[in-house]
PDB file of C-alpha atoms in Angstrom:
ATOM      1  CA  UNK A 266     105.868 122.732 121.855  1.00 96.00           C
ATOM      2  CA  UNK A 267     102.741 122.541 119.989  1.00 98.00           C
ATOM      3  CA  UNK A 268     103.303 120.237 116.926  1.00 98.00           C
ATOM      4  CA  UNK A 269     101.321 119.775 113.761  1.00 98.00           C
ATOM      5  CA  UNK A 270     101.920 116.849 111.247  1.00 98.00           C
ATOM      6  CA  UNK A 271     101.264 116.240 108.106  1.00 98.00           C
ATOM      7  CA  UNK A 272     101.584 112.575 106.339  1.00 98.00           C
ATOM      8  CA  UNK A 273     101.635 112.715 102.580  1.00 98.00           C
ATOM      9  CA  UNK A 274     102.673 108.904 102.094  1.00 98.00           C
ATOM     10  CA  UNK A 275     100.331 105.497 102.324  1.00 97.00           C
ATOM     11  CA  UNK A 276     101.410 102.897 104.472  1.00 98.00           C
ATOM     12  CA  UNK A 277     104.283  99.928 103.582  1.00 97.00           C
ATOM     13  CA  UNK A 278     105.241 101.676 100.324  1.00 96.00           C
ATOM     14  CA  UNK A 279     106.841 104.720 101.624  1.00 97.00           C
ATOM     15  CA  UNK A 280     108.536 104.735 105.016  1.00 97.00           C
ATOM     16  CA  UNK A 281     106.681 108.208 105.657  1.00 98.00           C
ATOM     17  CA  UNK A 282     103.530 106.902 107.817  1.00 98.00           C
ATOM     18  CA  UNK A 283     106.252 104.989 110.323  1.00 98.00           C
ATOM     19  CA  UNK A 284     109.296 107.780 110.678  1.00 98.00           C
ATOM     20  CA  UNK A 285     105.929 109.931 111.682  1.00 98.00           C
ATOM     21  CA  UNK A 286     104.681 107.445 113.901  1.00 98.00           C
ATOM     22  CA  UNK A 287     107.882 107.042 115.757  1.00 98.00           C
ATOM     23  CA  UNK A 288     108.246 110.782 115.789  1.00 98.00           C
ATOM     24  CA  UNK A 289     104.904 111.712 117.529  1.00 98.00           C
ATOM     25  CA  UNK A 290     105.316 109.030 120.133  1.00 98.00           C
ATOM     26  CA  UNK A 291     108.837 110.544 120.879  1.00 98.00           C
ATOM     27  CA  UNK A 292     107.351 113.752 121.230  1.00 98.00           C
ATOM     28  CA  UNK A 293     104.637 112.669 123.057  1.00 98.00           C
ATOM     29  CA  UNK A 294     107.042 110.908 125.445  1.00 98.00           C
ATOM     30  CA  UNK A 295     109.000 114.208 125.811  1.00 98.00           C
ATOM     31  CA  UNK A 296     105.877 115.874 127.060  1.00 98.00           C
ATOM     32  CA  UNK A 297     105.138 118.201 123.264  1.00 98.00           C
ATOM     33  CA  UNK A 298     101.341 118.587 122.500  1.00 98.00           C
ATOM     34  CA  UNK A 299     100.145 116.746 119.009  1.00 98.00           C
ATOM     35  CA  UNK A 300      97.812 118.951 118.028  1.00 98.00           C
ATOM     36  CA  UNK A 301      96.617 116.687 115.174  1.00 98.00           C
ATOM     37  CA  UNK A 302      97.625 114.316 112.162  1.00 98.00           C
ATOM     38  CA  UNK A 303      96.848 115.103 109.254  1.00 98.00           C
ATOM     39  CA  UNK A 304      96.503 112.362 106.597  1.00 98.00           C
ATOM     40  CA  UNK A 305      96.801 113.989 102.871  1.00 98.00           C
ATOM     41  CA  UNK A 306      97.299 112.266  99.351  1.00 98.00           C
ATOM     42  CA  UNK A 307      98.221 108.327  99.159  1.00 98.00           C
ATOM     43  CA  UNK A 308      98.845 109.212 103.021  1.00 98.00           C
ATOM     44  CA  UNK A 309      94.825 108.532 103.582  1.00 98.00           C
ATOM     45  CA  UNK A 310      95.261 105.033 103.271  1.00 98.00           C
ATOM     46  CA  UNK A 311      96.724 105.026 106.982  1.00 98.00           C
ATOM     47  CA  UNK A 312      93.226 105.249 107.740  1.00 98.00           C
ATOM     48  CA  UNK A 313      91.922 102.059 106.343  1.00 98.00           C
ATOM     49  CA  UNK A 314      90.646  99.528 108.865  1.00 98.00           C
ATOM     50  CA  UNK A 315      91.508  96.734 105.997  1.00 97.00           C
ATOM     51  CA  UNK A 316      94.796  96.489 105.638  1.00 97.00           C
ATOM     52  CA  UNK A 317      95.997  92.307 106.540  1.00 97.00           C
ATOM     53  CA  UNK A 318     100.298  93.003 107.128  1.00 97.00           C
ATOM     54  CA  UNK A 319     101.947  89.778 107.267  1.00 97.00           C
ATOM     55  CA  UNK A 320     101.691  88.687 111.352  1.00 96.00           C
ATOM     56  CA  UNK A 321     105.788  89.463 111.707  1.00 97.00           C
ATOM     57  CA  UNK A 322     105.438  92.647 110.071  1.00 97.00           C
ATOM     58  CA  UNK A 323     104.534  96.168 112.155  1.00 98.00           C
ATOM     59  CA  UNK A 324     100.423  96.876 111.681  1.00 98.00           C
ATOM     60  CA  UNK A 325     101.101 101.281 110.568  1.00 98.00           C
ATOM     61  CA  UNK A 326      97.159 101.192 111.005  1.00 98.00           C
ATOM     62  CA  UNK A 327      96.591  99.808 113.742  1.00 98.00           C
ATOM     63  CA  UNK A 328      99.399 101.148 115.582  1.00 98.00           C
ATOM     64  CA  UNK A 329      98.077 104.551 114.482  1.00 98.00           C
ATOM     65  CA  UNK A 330      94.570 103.799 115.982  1.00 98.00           C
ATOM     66  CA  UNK A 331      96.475 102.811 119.174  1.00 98.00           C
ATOM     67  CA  UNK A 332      98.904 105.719 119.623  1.00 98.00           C
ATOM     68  CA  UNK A 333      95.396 107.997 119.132  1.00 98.00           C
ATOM     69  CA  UNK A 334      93.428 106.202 121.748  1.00 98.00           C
ATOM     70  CA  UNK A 335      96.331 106.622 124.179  1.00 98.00           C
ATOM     71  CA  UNK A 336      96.788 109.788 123.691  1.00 98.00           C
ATOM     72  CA  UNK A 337      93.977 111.528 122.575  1.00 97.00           C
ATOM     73  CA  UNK A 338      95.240 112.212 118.929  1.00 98.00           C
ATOM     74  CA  UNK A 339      92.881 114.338 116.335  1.00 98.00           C
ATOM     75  CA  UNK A 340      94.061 112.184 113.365  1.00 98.00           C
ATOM     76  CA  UNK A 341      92.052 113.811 110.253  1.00 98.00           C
ATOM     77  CA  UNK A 342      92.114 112.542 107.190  1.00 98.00           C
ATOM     78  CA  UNK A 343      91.604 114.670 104.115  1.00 98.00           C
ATOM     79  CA  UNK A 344      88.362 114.420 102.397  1.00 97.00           C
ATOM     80  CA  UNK A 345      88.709 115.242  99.145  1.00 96.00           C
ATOM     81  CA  UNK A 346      91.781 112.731  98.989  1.00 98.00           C
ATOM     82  CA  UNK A 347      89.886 109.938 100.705  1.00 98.00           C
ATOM     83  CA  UNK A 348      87.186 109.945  98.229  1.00 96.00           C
ATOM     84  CA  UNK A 349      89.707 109.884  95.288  1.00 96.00           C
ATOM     85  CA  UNK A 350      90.952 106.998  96.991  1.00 97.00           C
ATOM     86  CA  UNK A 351      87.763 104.778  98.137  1.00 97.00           C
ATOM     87  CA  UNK A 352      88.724 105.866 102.150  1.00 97.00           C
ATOM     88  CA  UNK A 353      85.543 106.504 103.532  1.00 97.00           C
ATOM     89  CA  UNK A 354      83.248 106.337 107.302  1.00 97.00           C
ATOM     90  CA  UNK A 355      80.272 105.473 107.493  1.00 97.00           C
ATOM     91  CA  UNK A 356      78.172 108.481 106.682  1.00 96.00           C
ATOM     92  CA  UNK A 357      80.525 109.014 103.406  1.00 95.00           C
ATOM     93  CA  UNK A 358      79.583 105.934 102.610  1.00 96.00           C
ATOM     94  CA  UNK A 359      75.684 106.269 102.445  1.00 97.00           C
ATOM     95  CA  UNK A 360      75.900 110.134 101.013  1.00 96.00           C
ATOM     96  CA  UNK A 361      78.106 108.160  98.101  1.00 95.00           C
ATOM     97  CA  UNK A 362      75.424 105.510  97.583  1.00 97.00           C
ATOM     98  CA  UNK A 363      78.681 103.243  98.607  1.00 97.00           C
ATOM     99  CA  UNK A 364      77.751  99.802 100.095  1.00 97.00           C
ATOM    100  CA  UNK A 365      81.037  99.871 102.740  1.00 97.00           C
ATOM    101  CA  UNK A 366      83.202 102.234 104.751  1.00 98.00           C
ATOM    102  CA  UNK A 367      86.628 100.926 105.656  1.00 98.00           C
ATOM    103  CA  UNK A 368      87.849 103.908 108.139  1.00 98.00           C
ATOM    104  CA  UNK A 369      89.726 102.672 111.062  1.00 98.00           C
ATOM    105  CA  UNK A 370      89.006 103.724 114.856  1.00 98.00           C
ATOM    106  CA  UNK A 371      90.319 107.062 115.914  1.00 98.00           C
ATOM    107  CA  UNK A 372      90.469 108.444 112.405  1.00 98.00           C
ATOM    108  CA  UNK A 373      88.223 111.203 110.941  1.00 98.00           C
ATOM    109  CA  UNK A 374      87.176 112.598 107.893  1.00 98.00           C
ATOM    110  CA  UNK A 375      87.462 115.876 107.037  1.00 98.00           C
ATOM    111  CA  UNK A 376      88.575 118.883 104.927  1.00 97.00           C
ATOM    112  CA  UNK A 377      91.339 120.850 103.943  1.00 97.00           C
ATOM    113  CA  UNK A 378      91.273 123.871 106.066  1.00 97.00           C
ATOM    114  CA  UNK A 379      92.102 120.826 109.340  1.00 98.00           C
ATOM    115  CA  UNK A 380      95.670 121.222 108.054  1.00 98.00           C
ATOM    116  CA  UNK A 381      95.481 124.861 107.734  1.00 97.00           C
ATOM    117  CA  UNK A 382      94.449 125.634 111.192  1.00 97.00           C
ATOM    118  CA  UNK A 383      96.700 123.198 112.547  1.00 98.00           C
ATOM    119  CA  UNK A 384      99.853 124.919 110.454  1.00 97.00           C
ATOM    120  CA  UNK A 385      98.272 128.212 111.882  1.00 96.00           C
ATOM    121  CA  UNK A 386      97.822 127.061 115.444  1.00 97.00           C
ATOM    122  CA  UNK A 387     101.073 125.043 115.910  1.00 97.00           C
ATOM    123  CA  UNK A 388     104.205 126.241 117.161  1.00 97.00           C
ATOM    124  CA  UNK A 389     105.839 123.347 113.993  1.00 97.00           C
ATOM    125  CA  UNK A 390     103.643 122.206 111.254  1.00 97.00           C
ATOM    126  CA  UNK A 391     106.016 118.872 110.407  1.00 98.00           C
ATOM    127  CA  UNK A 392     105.696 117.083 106.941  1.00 97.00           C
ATOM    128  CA  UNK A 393     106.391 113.216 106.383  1.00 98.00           C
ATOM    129  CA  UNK A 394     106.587 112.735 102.797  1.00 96.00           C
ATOM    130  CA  UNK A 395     108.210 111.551  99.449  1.00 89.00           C
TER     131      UNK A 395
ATOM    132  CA  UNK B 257      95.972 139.919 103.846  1.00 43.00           C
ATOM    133  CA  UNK B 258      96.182 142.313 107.092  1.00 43.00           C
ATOM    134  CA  UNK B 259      93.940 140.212 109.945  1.00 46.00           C
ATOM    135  CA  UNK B 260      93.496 136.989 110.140  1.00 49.00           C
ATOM    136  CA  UNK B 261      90.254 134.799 110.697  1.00 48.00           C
ATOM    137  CA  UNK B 262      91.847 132.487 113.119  1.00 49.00           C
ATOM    138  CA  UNK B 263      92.734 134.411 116.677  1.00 57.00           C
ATOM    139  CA  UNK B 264      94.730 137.101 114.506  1.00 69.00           C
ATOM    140  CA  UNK B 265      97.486 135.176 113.715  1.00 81.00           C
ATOM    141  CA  UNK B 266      98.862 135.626 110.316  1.00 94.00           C
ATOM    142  CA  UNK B 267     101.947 132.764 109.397  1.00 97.00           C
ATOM    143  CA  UNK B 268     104.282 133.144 106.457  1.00 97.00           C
ATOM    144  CA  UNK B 269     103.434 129.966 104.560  1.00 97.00           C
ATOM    145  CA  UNK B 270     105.489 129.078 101.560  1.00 98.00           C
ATOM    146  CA  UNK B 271     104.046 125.634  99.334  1.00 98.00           C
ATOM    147  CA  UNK B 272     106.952 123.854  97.606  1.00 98.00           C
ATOM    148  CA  UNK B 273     105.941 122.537  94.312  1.00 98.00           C
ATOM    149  CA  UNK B 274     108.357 119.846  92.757  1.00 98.00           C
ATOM    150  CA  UNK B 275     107.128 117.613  91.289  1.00 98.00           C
ATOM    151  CA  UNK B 276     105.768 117.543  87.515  1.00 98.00           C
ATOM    152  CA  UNK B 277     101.950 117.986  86.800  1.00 98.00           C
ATOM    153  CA  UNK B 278     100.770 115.080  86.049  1.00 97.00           C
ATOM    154  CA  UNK B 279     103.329 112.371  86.718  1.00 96.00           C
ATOM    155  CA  UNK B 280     102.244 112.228  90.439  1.00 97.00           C
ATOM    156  CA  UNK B 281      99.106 113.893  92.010  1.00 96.00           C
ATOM    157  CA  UNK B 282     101.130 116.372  94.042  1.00 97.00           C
ATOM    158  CA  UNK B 283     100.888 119.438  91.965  1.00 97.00           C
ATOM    159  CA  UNK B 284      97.076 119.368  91.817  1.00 97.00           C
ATOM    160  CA  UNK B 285      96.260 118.273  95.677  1.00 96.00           C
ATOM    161  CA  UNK B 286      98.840 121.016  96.202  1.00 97.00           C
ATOM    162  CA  UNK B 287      96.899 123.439  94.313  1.00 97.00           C
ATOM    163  CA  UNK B 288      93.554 122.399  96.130  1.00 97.00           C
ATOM    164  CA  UNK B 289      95.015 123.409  99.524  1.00 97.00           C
ATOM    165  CA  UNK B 290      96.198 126.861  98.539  1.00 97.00           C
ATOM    166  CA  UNK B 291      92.697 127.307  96.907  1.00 96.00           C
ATOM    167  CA  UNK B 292      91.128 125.974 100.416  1.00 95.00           C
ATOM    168  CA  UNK B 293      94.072 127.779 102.300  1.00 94.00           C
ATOM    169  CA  UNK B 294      93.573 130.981 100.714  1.00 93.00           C
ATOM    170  CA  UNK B 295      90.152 131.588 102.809  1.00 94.00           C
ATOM    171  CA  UNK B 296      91.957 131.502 106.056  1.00 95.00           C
ATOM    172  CA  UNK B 297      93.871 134.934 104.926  1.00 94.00           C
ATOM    173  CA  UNK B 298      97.626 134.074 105.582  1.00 96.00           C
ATOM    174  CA  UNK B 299     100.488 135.447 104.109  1.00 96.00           C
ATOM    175  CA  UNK B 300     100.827 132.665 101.359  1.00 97.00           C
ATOM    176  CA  UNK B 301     103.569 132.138  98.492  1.00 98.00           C
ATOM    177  CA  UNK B 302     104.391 129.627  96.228  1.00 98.00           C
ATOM    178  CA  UNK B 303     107.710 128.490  95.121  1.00 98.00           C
ATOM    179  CA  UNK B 304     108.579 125.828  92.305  1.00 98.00           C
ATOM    180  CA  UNK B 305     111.936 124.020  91.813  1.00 98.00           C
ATOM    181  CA  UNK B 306     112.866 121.291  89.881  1.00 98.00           C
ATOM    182  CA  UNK B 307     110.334 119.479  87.881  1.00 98.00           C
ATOM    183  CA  UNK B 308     107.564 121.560  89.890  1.00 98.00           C
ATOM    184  CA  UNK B 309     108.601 124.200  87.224  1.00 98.00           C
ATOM    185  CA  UNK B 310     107.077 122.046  85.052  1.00 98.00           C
ATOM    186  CA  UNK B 311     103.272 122.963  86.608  1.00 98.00           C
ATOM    187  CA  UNK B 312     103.516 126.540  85.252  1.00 98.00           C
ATOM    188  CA  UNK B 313     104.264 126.077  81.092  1.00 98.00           C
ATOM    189  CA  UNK B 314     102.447 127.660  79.166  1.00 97.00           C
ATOM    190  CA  UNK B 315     100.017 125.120  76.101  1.00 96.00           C
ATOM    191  CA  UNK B 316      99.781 122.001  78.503  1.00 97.00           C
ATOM    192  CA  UNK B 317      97.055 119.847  76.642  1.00 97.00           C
ATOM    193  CA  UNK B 318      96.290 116.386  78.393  1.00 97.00           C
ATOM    194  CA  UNK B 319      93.651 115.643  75.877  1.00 97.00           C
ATOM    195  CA  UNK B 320      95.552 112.081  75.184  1.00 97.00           C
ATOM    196  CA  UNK B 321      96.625 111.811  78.714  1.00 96.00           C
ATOM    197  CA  UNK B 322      92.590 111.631  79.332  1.00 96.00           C
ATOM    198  CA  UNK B 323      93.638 113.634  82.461  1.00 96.00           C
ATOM    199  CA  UNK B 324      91.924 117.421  83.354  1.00 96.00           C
ATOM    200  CA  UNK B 325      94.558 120.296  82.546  1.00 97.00           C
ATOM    201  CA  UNK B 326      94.558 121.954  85.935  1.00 97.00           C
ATOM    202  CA  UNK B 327      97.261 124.683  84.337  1.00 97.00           C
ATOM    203  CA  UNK B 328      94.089 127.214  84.111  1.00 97.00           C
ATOM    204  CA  UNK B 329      94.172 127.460  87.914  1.00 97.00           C
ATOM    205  CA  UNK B 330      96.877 128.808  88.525  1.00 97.00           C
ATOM    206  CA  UNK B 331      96.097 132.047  86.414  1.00 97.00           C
ATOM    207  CA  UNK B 332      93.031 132.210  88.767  1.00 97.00           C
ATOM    208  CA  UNK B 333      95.707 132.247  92.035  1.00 97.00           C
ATOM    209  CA  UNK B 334      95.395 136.210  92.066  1.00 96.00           C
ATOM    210  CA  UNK B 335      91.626 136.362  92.484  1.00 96.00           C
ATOM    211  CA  UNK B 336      92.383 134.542  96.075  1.00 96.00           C
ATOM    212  CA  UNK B 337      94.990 137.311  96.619  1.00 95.00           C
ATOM    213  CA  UNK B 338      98.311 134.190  95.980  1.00 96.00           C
ATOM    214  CA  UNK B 339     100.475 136.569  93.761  1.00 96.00           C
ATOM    215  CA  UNK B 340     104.234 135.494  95.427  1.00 98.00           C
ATOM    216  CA  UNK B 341     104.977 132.766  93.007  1.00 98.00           C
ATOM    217  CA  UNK B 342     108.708 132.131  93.235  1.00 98.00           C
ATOM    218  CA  UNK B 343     110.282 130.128  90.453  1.00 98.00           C
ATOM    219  CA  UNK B 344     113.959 129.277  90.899  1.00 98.00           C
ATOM    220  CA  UNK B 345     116.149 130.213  87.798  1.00 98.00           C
ATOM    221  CA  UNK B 346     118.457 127.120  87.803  1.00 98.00           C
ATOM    222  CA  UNK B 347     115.714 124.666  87.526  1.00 98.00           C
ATOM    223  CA  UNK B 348     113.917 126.297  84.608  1.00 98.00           C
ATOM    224  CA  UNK B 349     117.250 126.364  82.638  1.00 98.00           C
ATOM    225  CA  UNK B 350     118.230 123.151  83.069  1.00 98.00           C
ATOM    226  CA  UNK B 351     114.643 121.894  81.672  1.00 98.00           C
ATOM    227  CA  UNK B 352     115.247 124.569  78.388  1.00 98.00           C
ATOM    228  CA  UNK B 353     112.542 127.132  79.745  1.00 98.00           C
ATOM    229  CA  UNK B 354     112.618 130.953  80.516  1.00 98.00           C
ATOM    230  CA  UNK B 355     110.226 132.771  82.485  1.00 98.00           C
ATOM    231  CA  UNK B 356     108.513 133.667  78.945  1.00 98.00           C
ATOM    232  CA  UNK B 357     106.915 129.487  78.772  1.00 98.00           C
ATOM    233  CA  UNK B 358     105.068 130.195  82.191  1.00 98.00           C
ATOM    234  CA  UNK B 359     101.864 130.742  82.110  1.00 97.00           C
ATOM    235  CA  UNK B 360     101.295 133.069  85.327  1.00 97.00           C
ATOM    236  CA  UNK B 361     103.770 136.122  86.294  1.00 97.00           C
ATOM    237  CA  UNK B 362     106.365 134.919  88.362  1.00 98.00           C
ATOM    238  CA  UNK B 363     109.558 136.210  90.309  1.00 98.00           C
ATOM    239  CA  UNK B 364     112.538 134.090  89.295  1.00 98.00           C
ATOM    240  CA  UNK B 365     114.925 134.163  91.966  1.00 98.00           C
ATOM    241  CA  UNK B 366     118.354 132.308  92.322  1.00 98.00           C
ATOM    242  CA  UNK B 367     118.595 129.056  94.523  1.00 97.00           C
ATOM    243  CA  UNK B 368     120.583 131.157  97.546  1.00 98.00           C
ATOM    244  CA  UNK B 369     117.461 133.453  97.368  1.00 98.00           C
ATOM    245  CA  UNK B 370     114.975 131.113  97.323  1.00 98.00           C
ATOM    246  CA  UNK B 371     116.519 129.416 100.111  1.00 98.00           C
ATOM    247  CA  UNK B 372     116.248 133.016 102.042  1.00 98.00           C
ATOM    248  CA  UNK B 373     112.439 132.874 100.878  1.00 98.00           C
ATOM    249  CA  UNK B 374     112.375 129.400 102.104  1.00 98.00           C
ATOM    250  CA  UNK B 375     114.004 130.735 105.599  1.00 98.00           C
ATOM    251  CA  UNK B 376     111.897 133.424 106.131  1.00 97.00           C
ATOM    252  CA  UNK B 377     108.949 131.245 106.822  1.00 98.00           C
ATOM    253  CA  UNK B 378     106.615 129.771 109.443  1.00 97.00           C
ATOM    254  CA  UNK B 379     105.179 126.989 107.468  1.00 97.00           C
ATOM    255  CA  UNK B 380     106.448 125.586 105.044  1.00 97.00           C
ATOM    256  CA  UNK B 381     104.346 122.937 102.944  1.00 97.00           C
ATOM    257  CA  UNK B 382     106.338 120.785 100.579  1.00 95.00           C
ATOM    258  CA  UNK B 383     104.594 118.613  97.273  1.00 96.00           C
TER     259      UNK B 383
END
């Protein structure tokens, strides 16, 4: 099955960004297509090469920027909601006037109509949220 | 709302607003992907329970919240061709309003319809 997701929710705070993670590597391992993650509201902040977790504690970035290099993943993260939110790559950050990015590998910016096409083009469009 | 710009495909997609307007972000980064969503000519509705009722009253003024009133946007919905706007009739009475406070036409349905509406779907987008 083709499978789109969604992830509404930042990282640590809401347990969103981790059932999804856990969900697309099960699928994954049960041979389903990922078409792509999308990464809406607080849920940008997945993408944030920044984040310092406590060494015991799961890395949701990280992890993310793993599980995309494996597998090929087209994790997009919304633009509109990035900029609200200080999320940006590199060429964001110089057509801001913005004197950092902070993306993390295997993410990438873009807009709205990602997460359309993917809820066309997917057999399940699946939402991790509040 | 015939043929579709991607491959011919045309998906039901219902957006579930429930949350209040300006408590949370939801209801306007909702509103931002219908407006985006409406160019990719789907068969789009809109349905608001609980709080999310709250996005549709009629006289919001957010002067003192220093926050932009979004409210006028979703009178401009029918100029993208979004005109299903489901409101469910249990939440709007238990927050005191009738269908006369919103701010947009609407069909009020029951919860067992809207969960028919809900059913009936092949994306459904929830804020």
């Amino acid at each position: 099955m083709k499978l789109g997701i969604l992830i509404s929710e930042g990282p640590y705070t809401h347990a969103a960004s981790d059932t999804a993670y856990q969900f697309v590597k099960a699928a994954l391992a049960k041979g389903h297509e990922v078409i792509r993650v999308f990464f809406y509201h607080d849920g940008v902040n997945n993408g944030t090469r920044l984040t310092v977790p406590p060494q015991d504690d799961r890395n949701i970035v990280q992890r993310w920027s793993e599980l995309a290099a494996q597998h090929k993943l087209d994790m997009v993260v919304c633009i509109a909601a990035a900029q609200r939110r200080g999320l940006m790559d590199a060429a964001e950050a110089k057509r801001n006037g913005k004197d950092a990015d902070n993306i993390a590998p295997g993410f990438r910016i873009s807009g709205l109509g990602q997460l359309i096409e993917a809820a066309i083009q997917a057999d399940r469009l699946v939402v991790f949220g509040d | 709302m015939a043929e579709a710009a991607e491959g011919g495909k045309v998906k039901k997609i219902l957006y579930v607003n429930r949350k209040a307007p300006y408590g949370t972000i939801y209801a306007l980064e909702s509103l931002e992907v219908v407006l985006i969503g409406a160019a990719f000519e789907q068969d789009v509705s809109l349905a608001f329970i609980g709080d999310g009722v709250f996005q549709l009253v009629k006289g919001q003024n957010t002067k003192g919240l220093e926050v932009k009133n979004f409210s006028p946007t979703y009178r401009a919905l029918e100029d993208y061709d979004v005109t299903k706007l489901y409101v469910e009739g249990e939440s709007l009475r238990a927050r005191g309003l009738v269908e006369d406070d919103l701010i947009v036409p609407v069909e009020v349905v029951d919860g067992a319809r809207m969960t028919e509406i809900m059913e009936d779907q092949d994306v459904i987008l929830s804020f």
